[in-house]
Amino acid sequence: MGLRAPSQATKKPAFDVTKDIGLAHLPAFTIEELKQYDGTDESRPIYMAVGGVVLDVTSGSKFYQKGAEYNQFAGQDINDDVSDFTPAQEKELEATLSFYQGKYPKVWQLGRFVPPTAFLRSASLL
């Protein structure tokens, strides 16, 4: 008693996408929650999502605050549908994400989206 049959044993997945992209520690965020951080309320930070990763762009508020040049991106997922991206578009998304992640801290991940990884890109090329 107390022992599990081998078929019932808990197996770890061979590949954990969340850990592979370094987001395991970040809580999930919904699109509706993200919209609350669009720069219109000066008491809140300004967030935007790139490829499903929510970034705190408050340090660049001169670009993202209400009335600023890039405010349309604040509180938004700028890559809201990547399901039909070509490999070239996935590479462009990775470059965009790399740029923003190098500049702004990651604070959340969107719960509905997993950004493409090297593993997923290589699988899509098969």
mmCIF file of C-alpha atoms in Angstrom:
data_model
loop_
_atom_site.group_PDB
_atom_site.id
_atom_site.type_symbol
_atom_site.label_atom_id
_atom_site.label_comp_id
_atom_site.label_asym_id
_atom_site.label_seq_id
_atom_site.Cartn_x
_atom_site.Cartn_y
_atom_site.Cartn_z
ATOM 1 C CA MET A 1 0.000 0.000 0.000
ATOM 2 C CA GLY A 2 1.076 3.533 -0.623
ATOM 3 C CA LEU A 3 3.142 2.584 -3.677
ATOM 4 C CA ARG A 4 2.071 3.688 -7.094
ATOM 5 C CA ALA A 5 2.099 1.455 -10.092
ATOM 6 C CA PRO A 6 4.680 2.583 -12.675
ATOM 7 C CA SER A 7 1.925 3.747 -15.035
ATOM 8 C CA GLN A 8 0.616 6.088 -12.332
ATOM 9 C CA ALA A 9 4.006 7.545 -11.415
ATOM 10 C CA THR A 10 4.303 11.271 -11.895
ATOM 11 C CA LYS A 11 6.548 12.035 -14.848
ATOM 12 C CA LYS A 12 8.296 15.331 -15.397
ATOM 13 C CA PRO A 13 7.958 16.746 -18.898
ATOM 14 C CA ALA A 14 11.109 16.468 -20.972
ATOM 15 C CA PHE A 15 10.854 20.147 -21.868
ATOM 16 C CA ASP A 16 9.393 22.854 -19.655
ATOM 17 C CA VAL A 17 8.681 25.907 -21.804
ATOM 18 C CA THR A 18 8.200 28.255 -18.853
ATOM 19 C CA LYS A 19 11.569 27.357 -17.350
ATOM 20 C CA ASP A 20 13.247 27.364 -20.773
ATOM 21 C CA ILE A 21 12.369 31.017 -21.326
ATOM 22 C CA GLY A 22 13.111 32.077 -17.749
ATOM 23 C CA LEU A 23 9.595 33.054 -16.736
ATOM 24 C CA ALA A 24 8.912 30.359 -14.134
ATOM 25 C CA HIS A 25 9.184 32.880 -11.298
ATOM 26 C CA LEU A 26 6.825 35.411 -12.862
ATOM 27 C CA PRO A 27 3.108 35.360 -12.033
ATOM 28 C CA ALA A 28 0.552 35.193 -14.826
ATOM 29 C CA PHE A 29 -1.239 38.368 -15.852
ATOM 30 C CA THR A 30 -4.406 38.766 -17.929
ATOM 31 C CA ILE A 31 -4.923 41.198 -20.797
ATOM 32 C CA GLU A 32 -7.568 42.977 -18.699
ATOM 33 C CA GLU A 33 -5.083 43.435 -15.848
ATOM 34 C CA LEU A 34 -2.435 44.681 -18.278
ATOM 35 C CA LYS A 35 -4.794 47.366 -19.607
ATOM 36 C CA GLN A 36 -4.853 48.964 -16.137
ATOM 37 C CA TYR A 37 -1.170 49.917 -16.521
ATOM 38 C CA ASP A 38 -1.474 52.080 -19.645
ATOM 39 C CA GLY A 39 0.045 55.287 -18.296
ATOM 40 C CA THR A 40 -3.229 57.121 -17.679
ATOM 41 C CA ASP A 41 -2.996 56.681 -13.888
ATOM 42 C CA GLU A 42 0.232 58.369 -12.797
ATOM 43 C CA SER A 43 0.218 56.482 -9.484
ATOM 44 C CA ARG A 44 0.686 53.148 -11.287
ATOM 45 C CA PRO A 45 3.678 51.820 -13.185
ATOM 46 C CA ILE A 46 3.446 51.578 -16.971
ATOM 47 C CA TYR A 47 3.521 48.065 -18.407
ATOM 48 C CA MET A 48 3.536 46.684 -21.913
ATOM 49 C CA ALA A 49 3.834 43.130 -23.157
ATOM 50 C CA VAL A 50 6.129 41.917 -25.890
ATOM 51 C CA GLY A 51 5.638 38.334 -26.955
ATOM 52 C CA GLY A 52 3.686 37.533 -23.813
ATOM 53 C CA VAL A 53 6.283 38.959 -21.422
ATOM 54 C CA VAL A 54 5.024 41.948 -19.416
ATOM 55 C CA LEU A 55 7.691 44.611 -18.982
ATOM 56 C CA ASP A 56 7.772 47.600 -16.648
ATOM 57 C CA VAL A 57 8.489 50.510 -19.006
ATOM 58 C CA THR A 58 7.945 53.188 -16.345
ATOM 59 C CA SER A 59 11.583 54.285 -16.588
ATOM 60 C CA GLY A 60 10.797 55.242 -20.191
ATOM 61 C CA SER A 61 7.607 57.060 -19.218
ATOM 62 C CA LYS A 62 8.494 60.020 -21.432
ATOM 63 C CA PHE A 63 7.790 57.625 -24.336
ATOM 64 C CA TYR A 64 4.868 55.641 -22.858
ATOM 65 C CA GLN A 65 2.885 58.030 -20.610
ATOM 66 C CA LYS A 66 -0.467 59.453 -21.670
ATOM 67 C CA GLY A 67 0.007 61.670 -24.722
ATOM 68 C CA ALA A 68 3.527 60.388 -25.427
ATOM 69 C CA GLU A 69 4.715 59.017 -28.758
ATOM 70 C CA TYR A 70 4.464 55.303 -27.839
ATOM 71 C CA ASN A 71 1.511 55.464 -25.444
ATOM 72 C CA GLN A 72 -0.542 53.265 -27.776
ATOM 73 C CA PHE A 73 1.721 50.360 -26.695
ATOM 74 C CA ALA A 74 1.278 50.995 -22.951
ATOM 75 C CA GLY A 75 -1.070 48.513 -21.312
ATOM 76 C CA GLN A 76 -1.069 46.392 -24.471
ATOM 77 C CA ASP A 77 0.423 43.149 -25.750
ATOM 78 C CA ILE A 78 2.113 44.421 -28.899
ATOM 79 C CA ASN A 79 2.350 40.870 -30.268
ATOM 80 C CA ASP A 80 -1.148 39.708 -29.444
ATOM 81 C CA ASP A 81 -1.432 36.940 -32.041
ATOM 82 C CA VAL A 82 1.668 35.021 -33.018
ATOM 83 C CA SER A 83 -0.078 31.747 -33.823
ATOM 84 C CA ASP A 84 0.527 32.097 -37.547
ATOM 85 C CA PHE A 85 3.981 33.693 -37.423
ATOM 86 C CA THR A 86 6.494 32.495 -39.956
ATOM 87 C CA PRO A 87 9.983 31.523 -38.750
ATOM 88 C CA ALA A 88 11.219 34.945 -39.952
ATOM 89 C CA GLN A 89 8.521 36.736 -37.933
ATOM 90 C CA GLU A 90 9.389 34.613 -34.889
ATOM 91 C CA LYS A 91 13.023 35.718 -35.251
ATOM 92 C CA GLU A 92 11.912 39.347 -35.453
ATOM 93 C CA LEU A 93 9.776 38.846 -32.338
ATOM 94 C CA GLU A 94 12.761 37.360 -30.519
ATOM 95 C CA ALA A 95 14.914 40.365 -31.508
ATOM 96 C CA THR A 96 12.203 42.787 -30.361
ATOM 97 C CA LEU A 97 11.785 40.920 -27.088
ATOM 98 C CA SER A 98 15.547 40.846 -26.576
ATOM 99 C CA PHE A 99 15.749 44.623 -27.100
ATOM 100 C CA TYR A 100 12.960 45.405 -24.642
ATOM 101 C CA GLN A 101 14.108 42.846 -22.064
ATOM 102 C CA GLY A 102 17.575 44.360 -22.166
ATOM 103 C CA LYS A 103 16.109 47.768 -21.412
ATOM 104 C CA TYR A 104 13.147 47.092 -19.081
ATOM 105 C CA PRO A 105 12.572 44.596 -16.244
ATOM 106 C CA LYS A 106 10.268 41.599 -16.702
ATOM 107 C CA VAL A 107 7.460 41.705 -14.163
ATOM 108 C CA TRP A 108 4.755 39.319 -15.384
ATOM 109 C CA GLN A 109 3.894 36.894 -18.130
ATOM 110 C CA LEU A 110 0.583 36.777 -19.924
ATOM 111 C CA GLY A 111 -1.208 33.640 -18.818
ATOM 112 C CA ARG A 112 -2.544 32.792 -22.272
ATOM 113 C CA PHE A 113 0.706 33.028 -24.181
ATOM 114 C CA VAL A 114 4.042 31.289 -24.289
ATOM 115 C CA PRO A 115 6.669 33.122 -26.347
ATOM 116 C CA PRO A 116 8.447 31.122 -29.026
ATOM 117 C CA THR A 117 11.682 29.516 -27.920
ATOM 118 C CA ALA A 118 14.626 28.089 -29.810
ATOM 119 C CA PHE A 119 13.092 24.662 -29.221
ATOM 120 C CA LEU A 120 9.727 25.693 -30.664
ATOM 121 C CA ARG A 121 11.331 27.472 -33.615
ATOM 122 C CA SER A 122 13.425 24.426 -34.483
ATOM 123 C CA ALA A 123 10.348 22.205 -34.199
ATOM 124 C CA SER A 124 8.403 24.470 -36.575
ATOM 125 C CA LEU A 125 11.154 24.178 -39.165
ATOM 126 C CA LEU A 126 10.896 20.368 -39.314
#
